[in-house]
mmCIF file with all atom_site columns, C-alpha atoms in Angstrom:
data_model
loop_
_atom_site.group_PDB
_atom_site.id
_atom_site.type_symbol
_atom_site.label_atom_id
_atom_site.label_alt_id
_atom_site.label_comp_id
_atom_site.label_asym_id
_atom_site.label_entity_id
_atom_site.label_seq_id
_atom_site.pdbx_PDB_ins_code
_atom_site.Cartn_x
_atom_site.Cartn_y
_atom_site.Cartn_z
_atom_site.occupancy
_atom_site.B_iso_or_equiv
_atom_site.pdbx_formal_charge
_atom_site.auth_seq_id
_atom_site.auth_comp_id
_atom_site.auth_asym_id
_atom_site.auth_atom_id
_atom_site.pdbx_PDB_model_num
ATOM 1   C CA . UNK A 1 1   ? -66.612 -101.503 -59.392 1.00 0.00 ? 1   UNK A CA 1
ATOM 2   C CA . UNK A 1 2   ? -69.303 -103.156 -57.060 1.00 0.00 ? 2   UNK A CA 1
ATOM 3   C CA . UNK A 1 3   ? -72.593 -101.134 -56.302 1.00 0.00 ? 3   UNK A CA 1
ATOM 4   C CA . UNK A 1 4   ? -71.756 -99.553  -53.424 1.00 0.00 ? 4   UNK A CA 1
ATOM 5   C CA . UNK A 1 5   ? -68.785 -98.169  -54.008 1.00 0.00 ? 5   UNK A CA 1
ATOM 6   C CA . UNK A 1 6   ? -69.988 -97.256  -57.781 1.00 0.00 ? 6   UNK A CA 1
ATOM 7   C CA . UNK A 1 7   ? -72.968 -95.230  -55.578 1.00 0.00 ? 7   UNK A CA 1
ATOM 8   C CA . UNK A 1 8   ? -70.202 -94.100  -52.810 1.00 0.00 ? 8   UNK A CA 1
ATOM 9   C CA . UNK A 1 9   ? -68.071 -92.757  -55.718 1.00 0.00 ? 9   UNK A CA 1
ATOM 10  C CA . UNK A 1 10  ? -71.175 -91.306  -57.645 1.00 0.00 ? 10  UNK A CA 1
ATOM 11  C CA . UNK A 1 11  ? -72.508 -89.771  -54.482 1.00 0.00 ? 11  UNK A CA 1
ATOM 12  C CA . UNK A 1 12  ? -69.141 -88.054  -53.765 1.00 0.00 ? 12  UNK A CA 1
ATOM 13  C CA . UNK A 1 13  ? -68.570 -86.567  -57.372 1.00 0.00 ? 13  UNK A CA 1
ATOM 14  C CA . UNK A 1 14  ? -72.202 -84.944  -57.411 1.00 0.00 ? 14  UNK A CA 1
ATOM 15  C CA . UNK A 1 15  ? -71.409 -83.038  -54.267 1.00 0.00 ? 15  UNK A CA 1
ATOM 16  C CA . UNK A 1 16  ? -68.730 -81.974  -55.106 1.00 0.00 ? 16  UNK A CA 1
ATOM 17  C CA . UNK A 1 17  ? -68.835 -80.979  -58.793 1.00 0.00 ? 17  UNK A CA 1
ATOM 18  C CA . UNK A 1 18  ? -71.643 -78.275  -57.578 1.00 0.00 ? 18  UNK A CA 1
ATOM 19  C CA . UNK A 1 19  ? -68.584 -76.660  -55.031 1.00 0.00 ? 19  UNK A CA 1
ATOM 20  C CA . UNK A 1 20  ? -66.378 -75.844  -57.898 1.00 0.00 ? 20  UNK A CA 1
ATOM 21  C CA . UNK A 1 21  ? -66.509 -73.222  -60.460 1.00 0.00 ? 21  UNK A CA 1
ATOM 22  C CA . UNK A 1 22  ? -68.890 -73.087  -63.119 1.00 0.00 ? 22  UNK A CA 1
ATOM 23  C CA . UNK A 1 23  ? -66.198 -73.390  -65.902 1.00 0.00 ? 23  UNK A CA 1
ATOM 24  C CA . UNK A 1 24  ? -63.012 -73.454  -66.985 1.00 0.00 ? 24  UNK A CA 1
ATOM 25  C CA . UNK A 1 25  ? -60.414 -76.279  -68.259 1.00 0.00 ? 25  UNK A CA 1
ATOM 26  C CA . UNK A 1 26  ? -60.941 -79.488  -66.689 1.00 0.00 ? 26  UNK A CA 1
ATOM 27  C CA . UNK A 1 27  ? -58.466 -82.479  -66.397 1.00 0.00 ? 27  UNK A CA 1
ATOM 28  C CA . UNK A 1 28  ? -60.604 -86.382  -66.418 1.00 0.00 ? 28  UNK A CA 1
ATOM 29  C CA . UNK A 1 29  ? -57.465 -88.543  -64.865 1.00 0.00 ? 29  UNK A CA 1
ATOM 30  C CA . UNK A 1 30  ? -58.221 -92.519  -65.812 1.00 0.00 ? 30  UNK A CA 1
ATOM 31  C CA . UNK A 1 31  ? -61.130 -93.204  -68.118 1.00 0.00 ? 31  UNK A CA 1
ATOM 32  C CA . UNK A 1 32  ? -60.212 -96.490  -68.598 1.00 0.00 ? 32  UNK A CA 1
ATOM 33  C CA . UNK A 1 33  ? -63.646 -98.466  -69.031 1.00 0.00 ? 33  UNK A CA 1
ATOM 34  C CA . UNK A 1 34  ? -65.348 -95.360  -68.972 1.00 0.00 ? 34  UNK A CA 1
ATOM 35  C CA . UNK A 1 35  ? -67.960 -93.827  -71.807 1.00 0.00 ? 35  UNK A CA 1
ATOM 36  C CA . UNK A 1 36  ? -65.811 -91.962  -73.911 1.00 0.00 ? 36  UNK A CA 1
ATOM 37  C CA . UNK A 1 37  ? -65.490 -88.622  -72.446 1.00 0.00 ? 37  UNK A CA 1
ATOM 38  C CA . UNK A 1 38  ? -65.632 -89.649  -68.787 1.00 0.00 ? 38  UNK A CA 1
ATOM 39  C CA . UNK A 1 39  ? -68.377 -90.996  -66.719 1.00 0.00 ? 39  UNK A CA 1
ATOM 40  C CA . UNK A 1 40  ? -68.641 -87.946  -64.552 1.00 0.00 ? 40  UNK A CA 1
ATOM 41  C CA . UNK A 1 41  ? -67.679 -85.574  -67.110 1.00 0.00 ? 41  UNK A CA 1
ATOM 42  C CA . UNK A 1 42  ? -71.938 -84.456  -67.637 1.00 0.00 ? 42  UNK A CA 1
ATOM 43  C CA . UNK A 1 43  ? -71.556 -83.049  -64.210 1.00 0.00 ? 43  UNK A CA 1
ATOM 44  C CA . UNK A 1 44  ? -69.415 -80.639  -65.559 1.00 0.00 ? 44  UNK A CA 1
ATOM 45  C CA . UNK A 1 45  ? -71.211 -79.360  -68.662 1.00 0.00 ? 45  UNK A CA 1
ATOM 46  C CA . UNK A 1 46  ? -69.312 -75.777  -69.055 1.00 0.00 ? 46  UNK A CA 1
ATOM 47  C CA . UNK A 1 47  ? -66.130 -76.975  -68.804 1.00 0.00 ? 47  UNK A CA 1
ATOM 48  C CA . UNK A 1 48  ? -63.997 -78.212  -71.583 1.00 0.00 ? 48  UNK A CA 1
ATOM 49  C CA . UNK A 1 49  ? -62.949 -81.647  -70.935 1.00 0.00 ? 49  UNK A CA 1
ATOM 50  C CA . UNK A 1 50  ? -59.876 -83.495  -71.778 1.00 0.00 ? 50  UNK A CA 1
ATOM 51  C CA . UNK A 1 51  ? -59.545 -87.392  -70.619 1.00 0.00 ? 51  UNK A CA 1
ATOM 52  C CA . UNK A 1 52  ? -55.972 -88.660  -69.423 1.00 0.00 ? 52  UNK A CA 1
ATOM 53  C CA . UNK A 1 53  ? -54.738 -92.013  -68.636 1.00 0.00 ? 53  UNK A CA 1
ATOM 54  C CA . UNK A 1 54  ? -50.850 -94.219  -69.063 1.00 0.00 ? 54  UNK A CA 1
ATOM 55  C CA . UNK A 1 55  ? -52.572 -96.620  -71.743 1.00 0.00 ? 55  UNK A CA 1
ATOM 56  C CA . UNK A 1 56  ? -53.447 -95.258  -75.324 1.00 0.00 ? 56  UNK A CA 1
ATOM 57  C CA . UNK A 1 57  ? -55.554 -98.199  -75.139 1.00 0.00 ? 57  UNK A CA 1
ATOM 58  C CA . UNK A 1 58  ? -58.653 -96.415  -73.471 1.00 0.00 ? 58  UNK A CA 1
ATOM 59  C CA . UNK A 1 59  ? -58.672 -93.615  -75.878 1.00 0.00 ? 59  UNK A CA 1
ATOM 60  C CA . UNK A 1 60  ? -57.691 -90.752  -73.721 1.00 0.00 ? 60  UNK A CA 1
ATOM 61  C CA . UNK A 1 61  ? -57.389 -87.261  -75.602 1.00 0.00 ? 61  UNK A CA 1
ATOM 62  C CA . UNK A 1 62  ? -53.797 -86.953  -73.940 1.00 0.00 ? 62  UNK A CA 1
ATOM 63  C CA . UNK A 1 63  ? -51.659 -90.013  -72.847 1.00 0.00 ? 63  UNK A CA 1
ATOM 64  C CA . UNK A 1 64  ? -49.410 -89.541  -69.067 1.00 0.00 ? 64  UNK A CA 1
ATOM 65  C CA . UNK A 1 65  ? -48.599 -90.315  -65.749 1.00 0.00 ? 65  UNK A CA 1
ATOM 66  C CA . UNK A 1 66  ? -50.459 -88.529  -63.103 1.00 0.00 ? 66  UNK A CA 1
ATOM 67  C CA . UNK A 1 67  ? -47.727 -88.600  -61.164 1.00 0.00 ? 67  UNK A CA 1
ATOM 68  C CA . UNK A 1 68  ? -45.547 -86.585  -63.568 1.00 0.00 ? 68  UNK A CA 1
ATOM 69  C CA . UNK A 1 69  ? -46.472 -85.282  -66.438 1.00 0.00 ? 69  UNK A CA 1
ATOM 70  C CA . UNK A 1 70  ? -45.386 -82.576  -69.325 1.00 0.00 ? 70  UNK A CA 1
ATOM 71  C CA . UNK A 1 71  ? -48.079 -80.260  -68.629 1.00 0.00 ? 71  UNK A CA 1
ATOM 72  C CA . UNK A 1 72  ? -47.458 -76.173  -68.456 1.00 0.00 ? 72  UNK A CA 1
ATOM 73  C CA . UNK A 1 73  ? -47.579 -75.325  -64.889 1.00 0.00 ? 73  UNK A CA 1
ATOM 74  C CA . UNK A 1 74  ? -51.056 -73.679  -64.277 1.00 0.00 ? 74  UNK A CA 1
ATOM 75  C CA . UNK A 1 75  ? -52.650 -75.683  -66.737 1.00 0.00 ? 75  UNK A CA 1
ATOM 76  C CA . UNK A 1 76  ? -56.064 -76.334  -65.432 1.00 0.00 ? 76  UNK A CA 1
ATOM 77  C CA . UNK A 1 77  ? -58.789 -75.111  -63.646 1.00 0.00 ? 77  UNK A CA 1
ATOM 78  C CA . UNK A 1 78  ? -60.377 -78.262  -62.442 1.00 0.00 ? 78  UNK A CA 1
ATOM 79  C CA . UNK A 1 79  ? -58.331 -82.042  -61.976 1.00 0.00 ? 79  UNK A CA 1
ATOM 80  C CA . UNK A 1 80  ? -61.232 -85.310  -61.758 1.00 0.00 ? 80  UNK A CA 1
ATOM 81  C CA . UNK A 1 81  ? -59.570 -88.009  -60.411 1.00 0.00 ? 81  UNK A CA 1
ATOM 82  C CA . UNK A 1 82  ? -61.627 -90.946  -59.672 1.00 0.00 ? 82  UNK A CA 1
ATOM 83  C CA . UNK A 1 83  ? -60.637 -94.357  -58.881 1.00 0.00 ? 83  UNK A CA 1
ATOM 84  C CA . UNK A 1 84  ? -57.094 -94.057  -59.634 1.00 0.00 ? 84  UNK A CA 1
ATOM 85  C CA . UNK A 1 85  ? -54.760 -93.817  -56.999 1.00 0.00 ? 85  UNK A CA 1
ATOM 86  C CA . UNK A 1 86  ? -54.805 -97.319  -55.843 1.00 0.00 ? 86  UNK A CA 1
ATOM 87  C CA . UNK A 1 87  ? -53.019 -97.983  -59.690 1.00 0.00 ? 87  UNK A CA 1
ATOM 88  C CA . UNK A 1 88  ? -50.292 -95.399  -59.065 1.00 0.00 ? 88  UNK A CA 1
ATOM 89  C CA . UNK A 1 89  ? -47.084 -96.696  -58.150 1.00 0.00 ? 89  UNK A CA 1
ATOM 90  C CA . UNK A 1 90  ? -45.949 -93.332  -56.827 1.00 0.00 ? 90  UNK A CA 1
ATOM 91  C CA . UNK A 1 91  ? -48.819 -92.314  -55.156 1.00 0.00 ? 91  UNK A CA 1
ATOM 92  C CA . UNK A 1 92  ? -46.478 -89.296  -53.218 1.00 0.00 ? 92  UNK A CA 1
ATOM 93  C CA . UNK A 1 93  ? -45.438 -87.560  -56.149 1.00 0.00 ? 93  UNK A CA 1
ATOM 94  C CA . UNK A 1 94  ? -49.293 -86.681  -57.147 1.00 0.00 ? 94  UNK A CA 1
ATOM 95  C CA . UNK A 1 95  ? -50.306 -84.121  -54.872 1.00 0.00 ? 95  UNK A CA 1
ATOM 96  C CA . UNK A 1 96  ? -47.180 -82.110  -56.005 1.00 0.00 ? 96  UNK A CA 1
ATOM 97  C CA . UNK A 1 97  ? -48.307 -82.631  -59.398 1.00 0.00 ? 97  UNK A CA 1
ATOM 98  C CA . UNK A 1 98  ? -51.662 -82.045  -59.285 1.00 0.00 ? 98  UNK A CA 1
ATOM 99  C CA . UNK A 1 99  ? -50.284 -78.328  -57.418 1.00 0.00 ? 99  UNK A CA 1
ATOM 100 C CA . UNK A 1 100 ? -47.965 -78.281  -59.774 1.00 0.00 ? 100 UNK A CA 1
ATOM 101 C CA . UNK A 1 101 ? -50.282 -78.381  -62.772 1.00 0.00 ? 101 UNK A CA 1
ATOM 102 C CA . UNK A 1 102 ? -54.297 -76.570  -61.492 1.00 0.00 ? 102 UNK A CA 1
ATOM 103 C CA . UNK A 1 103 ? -54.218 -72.854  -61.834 1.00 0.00 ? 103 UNK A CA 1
ATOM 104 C CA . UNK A 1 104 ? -54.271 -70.509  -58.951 1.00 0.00 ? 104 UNK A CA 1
ATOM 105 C CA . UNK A 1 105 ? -57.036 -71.644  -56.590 1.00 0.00 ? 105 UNK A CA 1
ATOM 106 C CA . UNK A 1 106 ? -58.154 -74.723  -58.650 1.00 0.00 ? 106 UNK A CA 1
ATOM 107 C CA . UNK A 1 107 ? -59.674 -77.294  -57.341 1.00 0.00 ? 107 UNK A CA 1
ATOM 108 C CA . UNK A 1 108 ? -59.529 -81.406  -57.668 1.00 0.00 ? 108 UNK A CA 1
ATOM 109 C CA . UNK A 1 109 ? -62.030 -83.973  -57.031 1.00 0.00 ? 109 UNK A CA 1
ATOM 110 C CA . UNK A 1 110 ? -59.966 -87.310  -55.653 1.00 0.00 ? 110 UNK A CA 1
ATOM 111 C CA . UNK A 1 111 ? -61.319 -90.729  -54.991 1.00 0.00 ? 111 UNK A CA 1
ATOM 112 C CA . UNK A 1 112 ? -59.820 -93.939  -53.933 1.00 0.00 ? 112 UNK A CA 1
ATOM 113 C CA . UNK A 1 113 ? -60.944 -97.394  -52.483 1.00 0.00 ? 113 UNK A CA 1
ATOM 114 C CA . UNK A 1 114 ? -61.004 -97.980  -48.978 1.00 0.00 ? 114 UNK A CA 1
ATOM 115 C CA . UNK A 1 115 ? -62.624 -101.602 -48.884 1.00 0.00 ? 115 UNK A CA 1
ATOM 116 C CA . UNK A 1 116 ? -62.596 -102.825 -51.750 1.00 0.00 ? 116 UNK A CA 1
ATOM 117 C CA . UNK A 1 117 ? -60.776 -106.335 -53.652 1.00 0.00 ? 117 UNK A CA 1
ATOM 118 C CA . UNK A 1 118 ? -57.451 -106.378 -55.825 1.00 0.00 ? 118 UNK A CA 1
ATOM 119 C CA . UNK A 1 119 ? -58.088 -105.221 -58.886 1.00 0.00 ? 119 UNK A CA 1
ATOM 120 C CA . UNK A 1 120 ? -55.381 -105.012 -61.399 1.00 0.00 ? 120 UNK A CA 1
ATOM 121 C CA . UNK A 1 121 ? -55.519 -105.159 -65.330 1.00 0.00 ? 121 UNK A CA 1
ATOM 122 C CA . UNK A 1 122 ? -51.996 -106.016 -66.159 1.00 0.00 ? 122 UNK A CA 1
ATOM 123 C CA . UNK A 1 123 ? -50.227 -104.790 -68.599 1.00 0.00 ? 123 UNK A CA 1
ATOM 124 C CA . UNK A 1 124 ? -52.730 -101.469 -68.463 1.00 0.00 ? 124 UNK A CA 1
ATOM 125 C CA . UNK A 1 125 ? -52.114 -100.572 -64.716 1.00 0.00 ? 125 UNK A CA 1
ATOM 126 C CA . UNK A 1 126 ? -51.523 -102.339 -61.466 1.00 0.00 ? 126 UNK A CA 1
ATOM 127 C CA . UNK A 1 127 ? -53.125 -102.025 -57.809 1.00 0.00 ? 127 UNK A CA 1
ATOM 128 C CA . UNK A 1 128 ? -51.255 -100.626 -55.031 1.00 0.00 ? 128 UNK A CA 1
ATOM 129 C CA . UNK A 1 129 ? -52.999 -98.987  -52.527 1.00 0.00 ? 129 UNK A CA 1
ATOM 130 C CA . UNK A 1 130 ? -55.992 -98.458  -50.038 1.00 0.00 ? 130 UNK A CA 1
ATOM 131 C CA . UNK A 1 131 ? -56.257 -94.999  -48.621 1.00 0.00 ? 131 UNK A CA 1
ATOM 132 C CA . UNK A 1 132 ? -58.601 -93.819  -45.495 1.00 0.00 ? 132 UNK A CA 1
ATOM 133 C CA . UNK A 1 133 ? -59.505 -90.453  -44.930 1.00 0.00 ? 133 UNK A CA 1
ATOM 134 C CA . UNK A 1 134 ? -56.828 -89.774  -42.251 1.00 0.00 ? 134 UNK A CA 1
ATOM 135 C CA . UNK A 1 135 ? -54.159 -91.061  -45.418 1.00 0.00 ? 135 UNK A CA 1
ATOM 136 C CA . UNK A 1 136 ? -56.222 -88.728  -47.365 1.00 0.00 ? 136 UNK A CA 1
ATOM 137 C CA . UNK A 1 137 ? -55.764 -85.768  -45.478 1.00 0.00 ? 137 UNK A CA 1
ATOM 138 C CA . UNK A 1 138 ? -52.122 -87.000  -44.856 1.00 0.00 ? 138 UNK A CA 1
ATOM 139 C CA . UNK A 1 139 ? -51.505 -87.258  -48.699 1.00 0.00 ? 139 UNK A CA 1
ATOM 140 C CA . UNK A 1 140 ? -52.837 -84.032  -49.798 1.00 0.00 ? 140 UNK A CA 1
ATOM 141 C CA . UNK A 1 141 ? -53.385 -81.541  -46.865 1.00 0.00 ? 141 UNK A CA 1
ATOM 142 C CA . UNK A 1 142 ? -49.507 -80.005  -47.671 1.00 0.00 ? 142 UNK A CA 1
ATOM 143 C CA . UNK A 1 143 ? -49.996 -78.680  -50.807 1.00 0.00 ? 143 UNK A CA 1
ATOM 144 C CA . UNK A 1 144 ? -54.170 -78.215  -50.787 1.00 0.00 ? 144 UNK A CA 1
ATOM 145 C CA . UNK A 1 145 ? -57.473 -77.428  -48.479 1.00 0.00 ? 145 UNK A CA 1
ATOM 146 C CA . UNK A 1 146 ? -59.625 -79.514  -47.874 1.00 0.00 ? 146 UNK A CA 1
ATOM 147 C CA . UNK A 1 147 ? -62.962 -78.143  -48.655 1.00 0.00 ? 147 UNK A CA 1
ATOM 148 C CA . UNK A 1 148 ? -64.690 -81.651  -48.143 1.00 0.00 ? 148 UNK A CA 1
ATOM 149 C CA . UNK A 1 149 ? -63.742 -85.603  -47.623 1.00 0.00 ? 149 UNK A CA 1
ATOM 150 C CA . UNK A 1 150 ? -66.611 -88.179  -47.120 1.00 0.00 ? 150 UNK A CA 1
ATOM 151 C CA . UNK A 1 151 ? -65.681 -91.456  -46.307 1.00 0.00 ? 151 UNK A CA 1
ATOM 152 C CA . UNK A 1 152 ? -68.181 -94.293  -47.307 1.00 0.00 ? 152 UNK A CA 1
ATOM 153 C CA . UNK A 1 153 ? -67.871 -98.445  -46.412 1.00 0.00 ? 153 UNK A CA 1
ATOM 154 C CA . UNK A 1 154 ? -65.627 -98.660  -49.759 1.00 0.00 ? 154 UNK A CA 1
ATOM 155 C CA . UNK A 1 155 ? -64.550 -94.980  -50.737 1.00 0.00 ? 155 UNK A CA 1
ATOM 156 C CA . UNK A 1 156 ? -62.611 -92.440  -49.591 1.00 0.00 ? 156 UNK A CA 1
ATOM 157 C CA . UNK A 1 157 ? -63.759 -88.945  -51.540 1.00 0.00 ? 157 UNK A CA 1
ATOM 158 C CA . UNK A 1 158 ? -61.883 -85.734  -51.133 1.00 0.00 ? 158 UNK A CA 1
ATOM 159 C CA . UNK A 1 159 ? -62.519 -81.966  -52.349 1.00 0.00 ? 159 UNK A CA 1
ATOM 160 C CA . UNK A 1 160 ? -58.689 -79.840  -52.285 1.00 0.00 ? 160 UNK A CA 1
ATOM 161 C CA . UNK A 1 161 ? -58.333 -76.496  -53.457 1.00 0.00 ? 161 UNK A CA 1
ATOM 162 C CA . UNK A 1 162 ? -54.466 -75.260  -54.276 1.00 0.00 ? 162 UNK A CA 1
ATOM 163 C CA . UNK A 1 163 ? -52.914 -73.316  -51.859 1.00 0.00 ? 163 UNK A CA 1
ATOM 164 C CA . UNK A 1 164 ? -50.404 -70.722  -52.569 1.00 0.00 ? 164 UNK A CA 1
ATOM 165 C CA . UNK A 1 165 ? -46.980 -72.451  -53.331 1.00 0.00 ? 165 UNK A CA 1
ATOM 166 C CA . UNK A 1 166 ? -45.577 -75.017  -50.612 1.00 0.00 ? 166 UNK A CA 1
#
């Protein structure tokens, strides 16, 4: 991740970790070359933090698909997902999921490039997409509100809360 969109990304995930609750269960989609944990998971010191990502390789507590996975419906309070959108091949089916699987009013921090180079790591994930804060708004305003969405020169950031069922 260059500079800027390391600060643009950092920037976004301050704000908007102090908008959410103060606790609860909190879902850390894509840690791969993270510090174990998460890098933004010390913004959210009450919560109790389990990492997620498709390749056991990064040492994720749970192992999954964004885009579909076996979690109980309800299951979380709070979904951090941070430069990982551009890897998923079904980029459609993860709003449902992510409304599928936060609790009743739960929100989810979202982040994806906007200018920024290819950057694939076959065989742990793949690079897809670009989105810009109009394809933000497009891709999750059906099944969330958006509480906040800052665009920067390389990031698009976006703050959803779950509304009532779609």
């Amino acid at each position: 991740m260059t500079s800027v969109c390391r600060a643009e990304c950092t920037k976004a995930v301050q704000a908007f970790a102090s908008k959410v609750p103060d606790s609860g269960e909190l879902l850390y989609v894509g840690i791969a070359g993270d510090p174990p944990g998460g890098e933004y998971a010390p913004l959210f010191p009450n919560y109790d933090v389990r990492t997620f990502d498709m390749d056991p390789k990064w040492g994720p507590d749970l192992v999954g698909d964004i885009s579909k996975t076996n979690f109980a419906k309800e299951s979380w309070d709070v979904i951090v997902c941070v430069q990982v959108l551009e890897h998923v091949s079904t980029i459609w089916d993860v709003p449902a999921e992510m409304h599928r699987i936060l609790k009743e009013g739960g929100h989810a921090i979202v982040d994806c490039p906007w200018q920024y180079p290819y950057h694939a790591e076959p065989p742990s994930f793949s690079d897809y997409w670009r989105i810009s804060k109009d394809g933000m708004k497009s891709l999750f305003g059906r099944h969330f509100e958006v509480l906040d969405l800052q665009a920067g020169e390389q990031n698009t950031s976006i703050l959803i809360r779950k509304l009532e069922e779609c």
